[in-house]
Amino acid sequence: MDYNWNNPPIAKTSFEIYKCLAKERHFSRETMKNFINNNIEYHDASLFKSSKAICDKINKAVKDNKKIAVFADYDCDGVCSCYILYMALKYINADVIYKLPNRMKDGYGIKEKSVLELNDLGVDLIITTDNGIAAVDAVDKALELGMDIIITDHHLPKDKLPNCLIMDAHVKDSGYPFNGLCGAGVAFKLASLLIKDFKNCYIYSELVTAAAIATIADQMLLIDENRKIVKEGLMNINSPLCSIGILKLIELFGLNRYKVNSGNIGFAIAPCINAAGRLDTPEYALKLLLSDCDSDAKYYGEKIFNLNEKRKEIQKNISDNLIVDDNTECIMIAMKENITGIAGILASRIKEKYLKPTFIFHDDGENLGGSARTFGEFPIIDCLNGNKDLILEGGGHAAACGVKLKKENLKKFNDRCDEIFKKWKQENPDKLLQELKATCKIDFTLINDKLVNNINKLEPFGNGNEEPIFICENIEVVESKIIGKLKNTVKLKLKNNNIELDAIGFQSFKEKYCEAYSPKNINLMFNIKLNEFPKGTFKIQLNCIDFKIG
């Protein structure tokens, strides 16, 4: 990530800060009001051209007492989308089961093996969610066995579509006006068609909450109806409507029961749900969401919380000892350690450090399987589309993908990806740099509770609605210390214009600060937060992003 320090506007009053916030978001007074008040309507799910045929098929299966299976992915989006469809089908009295693949044993997406297993269980209709758009062979196998299958997905289609009914806004002529939904978002739209009086049904709050968590976890753009989904979901989490499973995670993280925000979802709750599928089985996370008693919620909540703590330790140990050769356009690392569950996270960290598209593979001796994360606006899926003769399997979207290839093809794959990325850079020089730019430059005299409260009216923050960033110059570091179980956080006491504020910097900031020998005078780029510590007591705290020595 590159940080743009160049000439931010200077705000000398609170009013000037608000003008800067509106200007960077291209808001008029009216659009700002509508944005804050969430005056957005959901699109009618029946705009999907396939929707009537899909609903007819599902309703007939329910009426005829056919067994239905929801087949999902193992990540947070997959777990949440599985929960949504499973609960919706239960609500309309379907005979329904679910199937979540094991990341290590089964890999991503529905395959012929899974179809055969579901056939043995007597399943008549399979509905995929958050996967399936590339599952041509699996769909053919299902049809060969006399099974029905429906694909609901949000990933990009390949040249050939599966031979079945599909609900995916990326499919040409889908009819749906918004293609930014995650897998759970698509499941939510299907549920809205299956359940009469959807908005008033007793499971609505739980379904929109699951869709909100997945939307944040999958880093979807928080625009259009995604913003409405997330805002509604957070409203439910912070109300008596919050499910017992999510409440248990809130408790385990020590979060304020009624002040959970998108950052808490993105950095605490969603990673826990993801950790189940990364290190063990995603069923732990799904069973947490399905919990209807405190003992189940406690068991599965603690299970995935501890898995996430373990994931953090493994990730730190591997990343601290990772040797990276960045002499190529695209970074590719093949590791002997079985990093299947954390390959994507490692790829994200490496690409942020070296500012290049990154592939992280697990080398099993014969094949390489791994994950990739893009840099800038480069559509990394192009690396798969341009190497169909080399890859054994793969899929994804513009920002991330999974891929498997033979070990001997790695060098050729790397060379070709380098050429693809190099050509793209030449054609799109303005779309390469990922940079964070400050809303405005301020000093500590303008930072108060009122400012924080007004900033928070722009929540939920995320992709497409980034949290405001500020710069303050001439800051004295009164005190600094390394904290945290993994010693990956630096806590600072800062002073500017005779006002002292606490600040915290996480791993990348902490590393840069320590490498600079903990300077005592800095210019700081930061977000403004309200930190709750001790519980029930709120205090302003700066979240450090970057610094320059003053």
Coordinates of C-alpha atoms in Angstrom, one line a residue:
M1 CA 0.0 0.0 0.0
D2 CA 1.3 3.5 -0.9
Y3 CA 0.4 6.5 1.3
N4 CA -0.2 9.8 -0.5
W5 CA 1.0 12.6 1.8
N6 CA 0.9 15.2 -1.0
N7 CA -1.0 18.5 -0.3
P8 CA -4.1 17.4 1.6
P9 CA -6.5 20.3 2.3
I10 CA -6.0 22.0 5.6
A11 CA -9.0 22.1 7.9
K12 CA -8.9 24.7 10.8
T13 CA -12.4 24.2 12.0
S14 CA -14.9 21.3 12.4
F15 CA -17.0 22.7 9.7
E16 CA -14.1 22.6 7.3
I17 CA -13.5 19.0 8.1
Y18 CA -17.1 18.1 7.2
K19 CA -16.7 20.0 3.9
C20 CA -13.6 17.9 3.1
L21 CA -15.5 14.7 3.9
A22 CA -18.4 15.7 1.6
K23 CA -16.0 16.8 -1.2
E24 CA -13.9 13.6 -1.2
R25 CA -17.1 11.5 -1.5
H26 CA -18.6 13.8 -4.1
F27 CA -21.6 14.5 -1.9
S28 CA -24.0 17.4 -2.1
R29 CA -25.9 18.3 1.1
E30 CA -28.8 16.2 -0.2
T31 CA -26.8 13.1 -1.1
M32 CA -24.9 13.2 2.2
K33 CA -28.3 13.3 4.0
N34 CA -29.6 10.3 2.0
F35 CA -26.3 8.4 2.5
I36 CA -26.4 8.9 6.3
N37 CA -30.1 8.0 6.5
N38 CA -29.6 4.9 4.3
N39 CA -32.3 5.9 1.8
I40 CA -31.6 3.0 -0.5
E41 CA -34.1 0.5 -1.8
Y42 CA -33.4 -3.2 -2.5
H43 CA -33.6 -4.3 -6.1
D44 CA -36.4 -6.7 -6.8
A45 CA -34.8 -10.2 -6.9
S46 CA -37.3 -11.3 -9.6
L47 CA -35.2 -9.1 -12.0
F48 CA -32.9 -12.2 -12.3
K49 CA -34.3 -13.7 -15.5
S50 CA -33.7 -17.2 -14.0
S51 CA -35.6 -16.4 -10.8
K52 CA -39.1 -17.7 -11.7
A53 CA -37.7 -21.0 -13.1
I54 CA -35.5 -21.4 -10.0
C55 CA -38.3 -20.8 -7.6
D56 CA -40.7 -23.1 -9.5
K57 CA -38.1 -25.9 -9.3
I58 CA -37.4 -25.4 -5.6
N59 CA -41.1 -25.1 -4.7
K60 CA -42.0 -28.2 -6.6
A61 CA -39.2 -30.1 -4.9
V62 CA -40.6 -28.9 -1.5
K63 CA -44.2 -29.9 -2.5
D64 CA -43.1 -33.3 -3.7
N65 CA -41.0 -33.9 -0.5
K66 CA -37.8 -34.2 -2.5
K67 CA -34.5 -34.0 -0.5
I68 CA -32.6 -30.8 -1.1
A69 CA -28.9 -30.2 -0.4
V70 CA -27.3 -26.8 0.0
F71 CA -23.6 -27.0 -1.1
A72 CA -21.5 -24.0 -0.1
D73 CA -17.9 -22.9 0.2
Y74 CA -15.8 -23.2 3.3
D75 CA -15.0 -19.5 3.9
C76 CA -17.1 -16.9 5.7
D77 CA -19.1 -16.0 2.7
G78 CA -19.8 -19.7 2.0
V79 CA -20.8 -20.4 5.6
C80 CA -23.1 -17.4 5.8
S81 CA -24.7 -18.1 2.4
C82 CA -25.2 -21.8 3.4
Y83 CA -26.9 -20.6 6.6
I84 CA -29.2 -18.2 4.7
L85 CA -30.4 -20.8 2.2
Y86 CA -30.6 -23.6 4.7
M87 CA -32.7 -21.5 7.1
A88 CA -34.9 -20.2 4.2
L89 CA -35.6 -23.7 3.0
K90 CA -36.3 -24.9 6.5
Y91 CA -38.7 -22.0 6.8
I92 CA -40.8 -23.2 3.8
N93 CA -40.8 -26.8 5.2
A94 CA -38.2 -28.3 2.8
D95 CA -36.4 -31.5 3.5
V96 CA -33.0 -30.0 3.4
I97 CA -29.4 -30.8 4.4
Y98 CA -26.2 -29.0 3.9
K99 CA -22.7 -29.9 2.7
L100 CA -19.6 -27.8 3.4
P101 CA -16.4 -29.0 1.7
N102 CA -13.1 -29.5 3.6
R103 CA -10.6 -27.0 2.3
M104 CA -7.7 -29.4 2.6
K105 CA -9.4 -32.6 1.4
D106 CA -12.0 -31.4 -1.1
G107 CA -10.7 -28.0 -2.3
Y108 CA -12.9 -25.2 -3.6
G109 CA -16.2 -25.7 -5.3
I110 CA -18.6 -28.6 -6.0
K111 CA -17.0 -31.5 -7.8
E112 CA -18.1 -34.9 -9.2
K113 CA -17.0 -36.5 -5.9
S114 CA -19.4 -34.3 -3.9
V115 CA -22.2 -35.0 -6.3
L116 CA -21.7 -38.7 -5.9
E117 CA -21.7 -38.4 -2.1
L118 CA -24.9 -36.4 -2.2
N119 CA -26.5 -38.9 -4.5
D120 CA -25.7 -41.7 -2.1
L121 CA -27.5 -39.7 0.6
G122 CA -30.7 -39.6 -1.6
V123 CA -30.5 -36.0 -2.6
D124 CA -32.8 -35.0 -5.4
L125 CA -31.9 -31.3 -5.8
I126 CA -28.6 -29.6 -5.2
I127 CA -28.4 -25.8 -4.7
T128 CA -24.9 -24.4 -4.7
T129 CA -24.1 -21.1 -3.0
D130 CA -20.9 -19.0 -3.3
N131 CA -19.6 -21.6 -5.8
G132 CA -20.5 -23.6 -8.9
I133 CA -20.3 -21.1 -11.8
A134 CA -17.3 -23.1 -13.1
A135 CA -18.6 -26.6 -12.1
V136 CA -19.4 -27.8 -15.7
D137 CA -18.4 -31.4 -15.0
A138 CA -20.1 -31.6 -11.6
V139 CA -23.3 -30.4 -13.0
D140 CA -23.1 -32.9 -15.9
K141 CA -22.5 -35.7 -13.4
A142 CA -25.6 -34.6 -11.4
L143 CA -27.8 -34.6 -14.5
E144 CA -26.4 -38.0 -15.5
L145 CA -27.4 -39.4 -12.2
G146 CA -30.9 -37.9 -12.5
M147 CA -30.4 -35.2 -10.0
D148 CA -31.5 -31.6 -10.4
I149 CA -29.0 -28.8 -9.7
I150 CA -29.2 -25.0 -9.4
I151 CA -26.2 -22.7 -9.2
T152 CA -26.2 -19.5 -7.2
D153 CA -22.9 -17.7 -7.2
H154 CA -21.2 -14.4 -7.5
H155 CA -17.9 -15.4 -9.1
L156 CA -17.0 -14.6 -12.7
P157 CA -18.2 -17.2 -15.3
K158 CA -15.8 -19.0 -17.6
D159 CA -16.3 -19.5 -21.4
K160 CA -18.6 -22.4 -20.8
L161 CA -21.5 -22.2 -18.3
P162 CA -22.9 -25.2 -16.4
N163 CA -25.9 -26.8 -18.0
C164 CA -28.5 -25.8 -15.4
L165 CA -30.4 -22.9 -13.9
I166 CA -28.0 -20.2 -12.7
M167 CA -28.4 -17.1 -10.4
D168 CA -25.3 -15.0 -10.8
A169 CA -25.3 -11.3 -11.8
H170 CA -22.1 -11.7 -13.7
V171 CA -23.7 -14.0 -16.3
K172 CA -24.4 -12.2 -19.5
D173 CA -28.0 -11.0 -19.7
S174 CA -28.7 -12.1 -16.1
G175 CA -31.2 -9.2 -15.9
Y176 CA -30.0 -8.1 -12.4
P177 CA -28.9 -4.4 -12.2
F178 CA -26.2 -4.9 -9.5
N179 CA -23.3 -7.4 -9.8
G180 CA -21.6 -6.5 -6.5
L181 CA -23.3 -9.0 -4.2
C182 CA -21.3 -11.6 -2.4
G183 CA -22.4 -15.2 -2.4
A184 CA -24.5 -14.6 0.8
G185 CA -26.0 -11.6 -0.9
V186 CA -27.2 -13.7 -3.8
A187 CA -28.6 -16.3 -1.3
F188 CA -30.4 -13.5 0.5
K189 CA -32.0 -12.4 -2.7
L190 CA -33.2 -16.0 -3.5
A191 CA -34.5 -16.3 0.1
S192 CA -36.5 -13.1 -0.5
L193 CA -38.3 -14.9 -3.4
L194 CA -38.9 -18.1 -1.6
I195 CA -40.4 -16.7 1.6
K196 CA -43.7 -14.8 1.4
D197 CA -43.8 -11.5 3.3
F198 CA -40.0 -11.9 3.6
K199 CA -39.3 -8.6 5.4
N200 CA -41.7 -9.5 8.2
C201 CA -40.8 -13.2 8.7
Y202 CA -39.2 -14.1 12.0
I203 CA -35.9 -15.2 10.5
Y204 CA -35.4 -12.0 8.4
S205 CA -33.1 -10.3 10.9
E206 CA -30.8 -13.3 11.2
L207 CA -30.6 -13.7 7.4
V208 CA -29.8 -10.1 6.7
T209 CA -27.2 -10.2 9.5
A210 CA -25.5 -13.2 7.9
A211 CA -25.5 -11.4 4.5
A212 CA -24.0 -8.3 6.2
I213 CA -21.2 -10.3 7.8
A214 CA -20.3 -12.0 4.5
T215 CA -20.4 -8.7 2.6
I216 CA -17.8 -7.2 4.9
A217 CA -15.7 -10.4 5.0
D218 CA -15.6 -10.7 1.2
Q219 CA -14.6 -7.0 1.0
M220 CA -17.5 -6.2 -1.4
L221 CA -18.0 -2.6 -2.4
L222 CA -20.3 -1.0 0.2
I223 CA -22.4 0.7 -2.5
D224 CA -25.9 0.2 -3.8
E225 CA -27.8 -2.5 -1.9
N226 CA -24.7 -3.8 -0.2
R227 CA -24.7 -0.7 2.0
K228 CA -28.3 -1.3 2.9
I229 CA -27.5 -5.0 3.7
V230 CA -24.6 -4.1 5.9
K231 CA -26.4 -1.2 7.7
E232 CA -29.4 -3.4 8.4
G233 CA -27.2 -6.2 9.6
L234 CA -25.3 -4.1 12.0
M235 CA -28.5 -2.6 13.3
N236 CA -29.7 -6.1 14.1
I237 CA -26.4 -7.1 15.7
N238 CA -26.6 -4.0 18.0
S239 CA -30.2 -4.8 19.0
P240 CA -32.0 -7.5 21.0
L241 CA -32.5 -9.3 17.6
C242 CA -28.8 -10.4 17.6
S243 CA -28.5 -14.2 17.4
I244 CA -27.0 -16.2 20.3
G245 CA -24.0 -17.4 18.2
I246 CA -22.9 -13.9 17.1
L247 CA -23.5 -12.7 20.7
K248 CA -21.0 -15.3 21.9
L249 CA -18.3 -14.1 19.6
I250 CA -19.0 -10.5 20.7
E251 CA -18.5 -11.7 24.3
L252 CA -15.3 -13.6 23.5
F253 CA -13.7 -10.5 21.9
G254 CA -14.8 -8.3 24.7
L255 CA -16.7 -6.0 22.3
N256 CA -19.4 -3.6 23.4
R257 CA -22.7 -5.4 23.1
Y258 CA -24.5 -2.5 21.4
K259 CA -21.7 -0.8 19.5
V260 CA -20.4 -3.4 17.1
N261 CA -19.2 -1.8 13.8
S262 CA -18.0 -3.0 10.4
G263 CA -14.4 -2.9 11.7
N264 CA -15.3 -5.4 14.5
I265 CA -16.9 -7.6 11.9
G266 CA -14.0 -7.4 9.4
F267 CA -11.2 -7.8 12.0
A268 CA -12.7 -10.1 14.6
I269 CA -16.0 -11.9 13.9
A270 CA -15.5 -12.7 10.2
P271 CA -11.9 -14.0 10.7
C272 CA -13.2 -16.4 13.4
I273 CA -15.8 -17.7 11.0
N274 CA -13.1 -18.1 8.3
A275 CA -10.7 -19.8 10.7
A276 CA -13.0 -22.8 11.1
G277 CA -12.6 -23.6 7.4
R278 CA -8.9 -22.6 7.3
L279 CA -7.7 -25.0 10.0
D280 CA -10.4 -27.5 10.6
T281 CA -14.0 -27.8 9.4
P282 CA -16.3 -24.9 8.4
E283 CA -19.2 -26.8 10.1
Y284 CA -18.1 -25.4 13.5
A285 CA -18.9 -21.9 12.2
L286 CA -22.1 -22.9 10.6
K287 CA -23.2 -24.7 13.8
L288 CA -22.4 -21.6 15.7
L289 CA -24.8 -19.6 13.5
L290 CA -27.4 -22.3 13.9
S291 CA -27.1 -22.5 17.7
D292 CA -30.3 -22.0 19.5
C293 CA -29.0 -22.6 23.1
D294 CA -26.3 -21.1 25.2
S295 CA -24.3 -24.3 25.6
D296 CA -24.0 -24.9 21.8
A297 CA -23.1 -21.2 21.2
K298 CA -20.5 -21.4 23.9
Y299 CA -19.0 -24.6 22.6
Y300 CA -18.8 -23.6 18.9
G301 CA -18.0 -20.0 19.7
E302 CA -14.9 -20.9 21.8
K303 CA -14.0 -23.6 19.2
I304 CA -13.7 -21.1 16.3
F305 CA -12.3 -18.3 18.5
N306 CA -9.4 -20.6 19.6
L307 CA -8.9 -21.7 16.0
N308 CA -8.5 -18.1 15.0
E309 CA -5.9 -17.5 17.7
K310 CA -4.0 -20.5 16.5
R311 CA -4.3 -19.2 12.9
K312 CA -2.7 -15.9 14.0
E313 CA 0.2 -17.7 15.6
I314 CA 0.8 -20.0 12.5
Q315 CA 0.5 -17.0 10.2
K316 CA 3.0 -14.9 12.2
N317 CA 5.6 -17.7 12.4
I318 CA 5.5 -18.4 8.7
S319 CA 5.4 -14.8 7.6
D320 CA 8.3 -13.9 9.9
N321 CA 10.5 -16.5 8.3
L322 CA 9.3 -16.2 4.7
I323 CA 12.0 -15.6 2.1
V324 CA 10.7 -13.6 -0.9
D325 CA 12.3 -13.3 -4.3
D326 CA 10.7 -10.1 -5.7
N327 CA 12.7 -10.0 -9.0
T328 CA 9.7 -10.9 -11.1
E329 CA 6.6 -8.9 -12.1
C330 CA 4.4 -11.4 -10.1
I331 CA 5.6 -12.9 -6.9
M332 CA 5.2 -16.7 -6.7
I333 CA 6.2 -18.7 -3.6
A334 CA 6.0 -22.5 -3.3
M335 CA 6.2 -23.7 0.3
K336 CA 6.7 -27.2 1.8
E337 CA 4.6 -26.3 4.8
N338 CA 0.9 -27.0 4.4
I339 CA -0.4 -23.5 4.3
T340 CA -3.6 -24.4 2.5
G341 CA -5.8 -22.6 5.0
I342 CA -3.8 -19.4 5.2
A343 CA -2.4 -19.1 1.7
G344 CA -4.8 -16.2 0.8
I345 CA -3.9 -14.2 4.0
L346 CA -0.1 -14.7 3.3
A347 CA -0.6 -13.6 -0.3
S348 CA -2.4 -10.5 0.9
R349 CA 0.4 -9.6 3.3
I350 CA 3.2 -10.2 0.7
K351 CA 1.5 -8.2 -2.0
E352 CA 1.0 -5.2 0.4
K353 CA 4.6 -5.3 1.3
Y354 CA 6.1 -5.7 -2.2
L355 CA 3.3 -4.0 -4.2
K356 CA 3.0 -6.9 -6.7
P357 CA 0.4 -9.5 -7.5
T358 CA 1.3 -12.5 -5.3
F359 CA 0.7 -16.3 -5.5
I360 CA 1.3 -18.5 -2.5
F361 CA 1.4 -22.2 -3.2
H362 CA 1.7 -25.4 -1.1
D363 CA 4.1 -27.8 -2.7
D364 CA 3.0 -31.4 -2.2
G365 CA 5.8 -32.8 -4.3
E366 CA 3.8 -33.2 -7.5
N367 CA 1.2 -30.4 -7.7
L368 CA 1.1 -26.8 -6.4
G369 CA -2.2 -25.5 -5.0
G370 CA -2.6 -22.1 -3.7
S371 CA -4.2 -18.6 -3.6
A372 CA -3.4 -15.3 -5.3
R373 CA -4.2 -11.7 -4.5
T374 CA -3.9 -8.9 -6.9
F375 CA -2.3 -5.5 -6.8
G376 CA -3.9 -2.3 -7.9
E377 CA -6.9 -2.8 -10.2
F378 CA -5.1 -5.6 -12.1
P379 CA -7.7 -8.4 -12.7
I380 CA -5.7 -11.4 -11.5
I381 CA -8.2 -13.8 -13.0
D382 CA -6.5 -12.9 -16.3
C383 CA -3.5 -14.9 -15.1
L384 CA -5.8 -18.0 -15.1
N385 CA -7.6 -17.2 -18.3
G386 CA -4.3 -16.8 -20.1
N387 CA -2.9 -20.1 -18.8
K388 CA -5.7 -22.6 -19.3
D389 CA -3.2 -25.1 -20.8
L390 CA -1.1 -25.0 -17.7
I391 CA -3.5 -25.0 -14.8
L392 CA -5.3 -28.1 -13.5
E393 CA -8.1 -26.1 -11.9
G394 CA -8.8 -22.6 -10.7
G395 CA -11.3 -19.8 -10.5
G396 CA -12.1 -16.6 -8.7
H397 CA -12.6 -13.0 -9.6
A398 CA -10.7 -9.8 -10.3
A399 CA -9.1 -9.4 -6.9
A400 CA -8.4 -12.9 -5.8
C401 CA -8.3 -16.5 -7.2
G402 CA -7.3 -20.0 -6.4
V403 CA -5.2 -22.1 -8.7
K404 CA -3.7 -25.6 -9.0
L405 CA -0.9 -26.6 -11.4
K406 CA 1.8 -29.2 -11.9
K407 CA 5.0 -28.4 -10.1
E408 CA 7.1 -28.5 -13.3
N409 CA 4.9 -25.8 -14.9
L410 CA 5.5 -23.1 -12.2
K411 CA 8.4 -21.4 -14.1
K412 CA 6.4 -21.2 -17.3
F413 CA 3.3 -20.0 -15.4
N414 CA 5.3 -17.3 -13.7
D415 CA 6.9 -16.1 -16.9
R416 CA 3.5 -15.9 -18.6
C417 CA 1.9 -14.1 -15.7
D418 CA 4.7 -11.7 -15.7
E419 CA 4.0 -10.9 -19.3
I420 CA 0.3 -10.5 -18.7
F421 CA 0.8 -8.2 -15.8
K422 CA 3.5 -6.2 -17.6
K423 CA 1.3 -5.7 -20.6
W424 CA -1.6 -4.6 -18.4
K425 CA 0.5 -2.1 -16.6
Q426 CA 1.6 -0.5 -19.9
E427 CA -2.1 -0.2 -20.9
N428 CA -3.4 0.9 -17.5
P429 CA -0.7 3.1 -15.9
D430 CA -3.3 5.0 -13.9
K431 CA -4.9 1.9 -12.3
L432 CA -1.8 0.4 -10.8
L433 CA -1.0 2.3 -7.6
Q434 CA -3.0 1.5 -4.5
E435 CA -2.8 4.6 -2.4
L436 CA -4.4 6.0 0.7
K437 CA -4.9 9.7 0.7
A438 CA -5.9 11.9 3.6
T439 CA -9.2 13.7 3.9
C440 CA -7.5 16.7 5.3
K441 CA -4.7 17.9 7.6
I442 CA -5.8 18.8 11.1
D443 CA -4.2 19.3 14.6
F444 CA -5.3 17.7 17.9
T445 CA -7.4 20.7 18.9
L446 CA -10.1 19.6 16.5
I447 CA -10.3 16.0 17.7
N448 CA -13.2 15.5 20.1
D449 CA -16.2 13.3 20.8
K450 CA -18.4 15.3 18.5
L451 CA -16.1 14.9 15.6
V452 CA -15.9 11.1 16.2
N453 CA -19.7 10.8 16.4
N454 CA -20.2 12.8 13.2
I455 CA -17.6 10.7 11.4
N456 CA -19.4 7.5 12.6
K457 CA -22.6 8.6 10.9
L458 CA -20.9 7.6 7.6
E459 CA -20.6 4.0 8.8
P460 CA -20.5 1.3 7.8
F461 CA -17.0 1.7 6.4
G462 CA -15.4 -0.7 4.0
N463 CA -14.5 -1.2 0.4
G464 CA -16.0 1.7 -1.5
N465 CA -16.7 3.8 1.6
E466 CA -13.3 4.1 3.2
E467 CA -12.9 5.4 6.7
P468 CA -11.7 9.0 6.8
I469 CA -7.9 9.5 7.1
F470 CA -6.3 12.5 8.7
I471 CA -2.7 13.9 8.9
C472 CA -1.3 15.8 11.8
E473 CA 2.2 17.3 11.8
N474 CA 4.7 18.1 14.6
I475 CA 3.6 15.4 17.0
E476 CA 5.8 14.5 20.0
V477 CA 5.9 10.8 21.0
V478 CA 5.7 11.0 24.7
E479 CA 5.8 7.3 25.3
S480 CA 5.9 4.1 23.2
K481 CA 5.7 0.4 24.1
I482 CA 5.2 -2.9 22.3
I483 CA 2.1 -4.8 23.4
G484 CA 0.0 -7.8 22.4
K485 CA 0.3 -11.5 22.8
L486 CA 2.3 -11.8 19.6
K487 CA 4.2 -8.5 20.2
N488 CA 2.9 -7.1 16.9
T489 CA 1.3 -3.8 18.2
V490 CA 2.8 -0.6 19.3
K491 CA 1.0 1.7 21.7
L492 CA 1.9 5.4 21.7
K493 CA 1.1 8.5 23.8
L494 CA 1.2 11.5 21.5
K495 CA 1.2 15.2 22.1
N496 CA 0.3 18.1 19.8
N497 CA -0.6 21.7 20.7
N498 CA -0.4 20.7 24.4
I499 CA -3.1 18.0 23.9
E500 CA -2.2 14.4 24.6
L501 CA -3.9 11.5 22.8
D502 CA -3.4 7.7 22.9
A503 CA -2.6 5.9 19.6
I504 CA -2.1 2.4 18.5
G505 CA -0.3 0.9 15.5
F506 CA -0.6 -2.6 14.2
Q507 CA 1.9 -4.9 12.6
S508 CA 3.0 -3.1 9.5
F509 CA 3.1 0.3 11.3
K510 CA 4.8 -1.2 14.3
E511 CA 7.5 -2.8 12.1
K512 CA 8.2 0.5 10.3
Y513 CA 8.3 2.5 13.5
C514 CA 10.7 0.1 15.2
E515 CA 12.9 -0.1 12.1
A516 CA 13.1 3.7 12.3
Y517 CA 14.4 3.4 15.9
S518 CA 11.2 4.7 17.5
P519 CA 11.5 8.4 16.5
K520 CA 10.3 11.0 19.0
N521 CA 9.0 13.6 16.6
I522 CA 6.7 12.5 13.8
N523 CA 4.0 13.5 11.2
L524 CA 1.2 11.0 11.5
M525 CA -1.5 9.6 9.1
F526 CA -4.3 8.1 11.1
N527 CA -8.0 7.3 11.6
I528 CA -9.9 8.5 14.7
K529 CA -11.6 5.9 16.9
L530 CA -13.4 5.6 20.2
N531 CA -11.6 3.0 22.3
E532 CA -13.6 1.2 25.0
F533 CA -11.3 0.4 27.9
P534 CA -12.1 -0.4 30.6
K535 CA -15.5 -1.7 29.5
G536 CA -18.1 1.0 29.5
T537 CA -15.5 3.8 29.3
F538 CA -14.9 5.4 25.9
K539 CA -11.8 7.4 25.1
I540 CA -10.5 8.8 21.8
Q541 CA -7.7 6.8 20.3
L542 CA -5.8 7.3 17.0
N543 CA -5.4 4.3 14.7
C544 CA -1.9 4.8 13.2
I545 CA -1.6 4.1 9.4
D546 CA 1.8 5.7 8.4
F547 CA 4.3 8.2 9.6
K548 CA 7.1 10.4 8.6
I549 CA 9.9 11.6 10.8
G550 CA 9.2 15.2 11.8

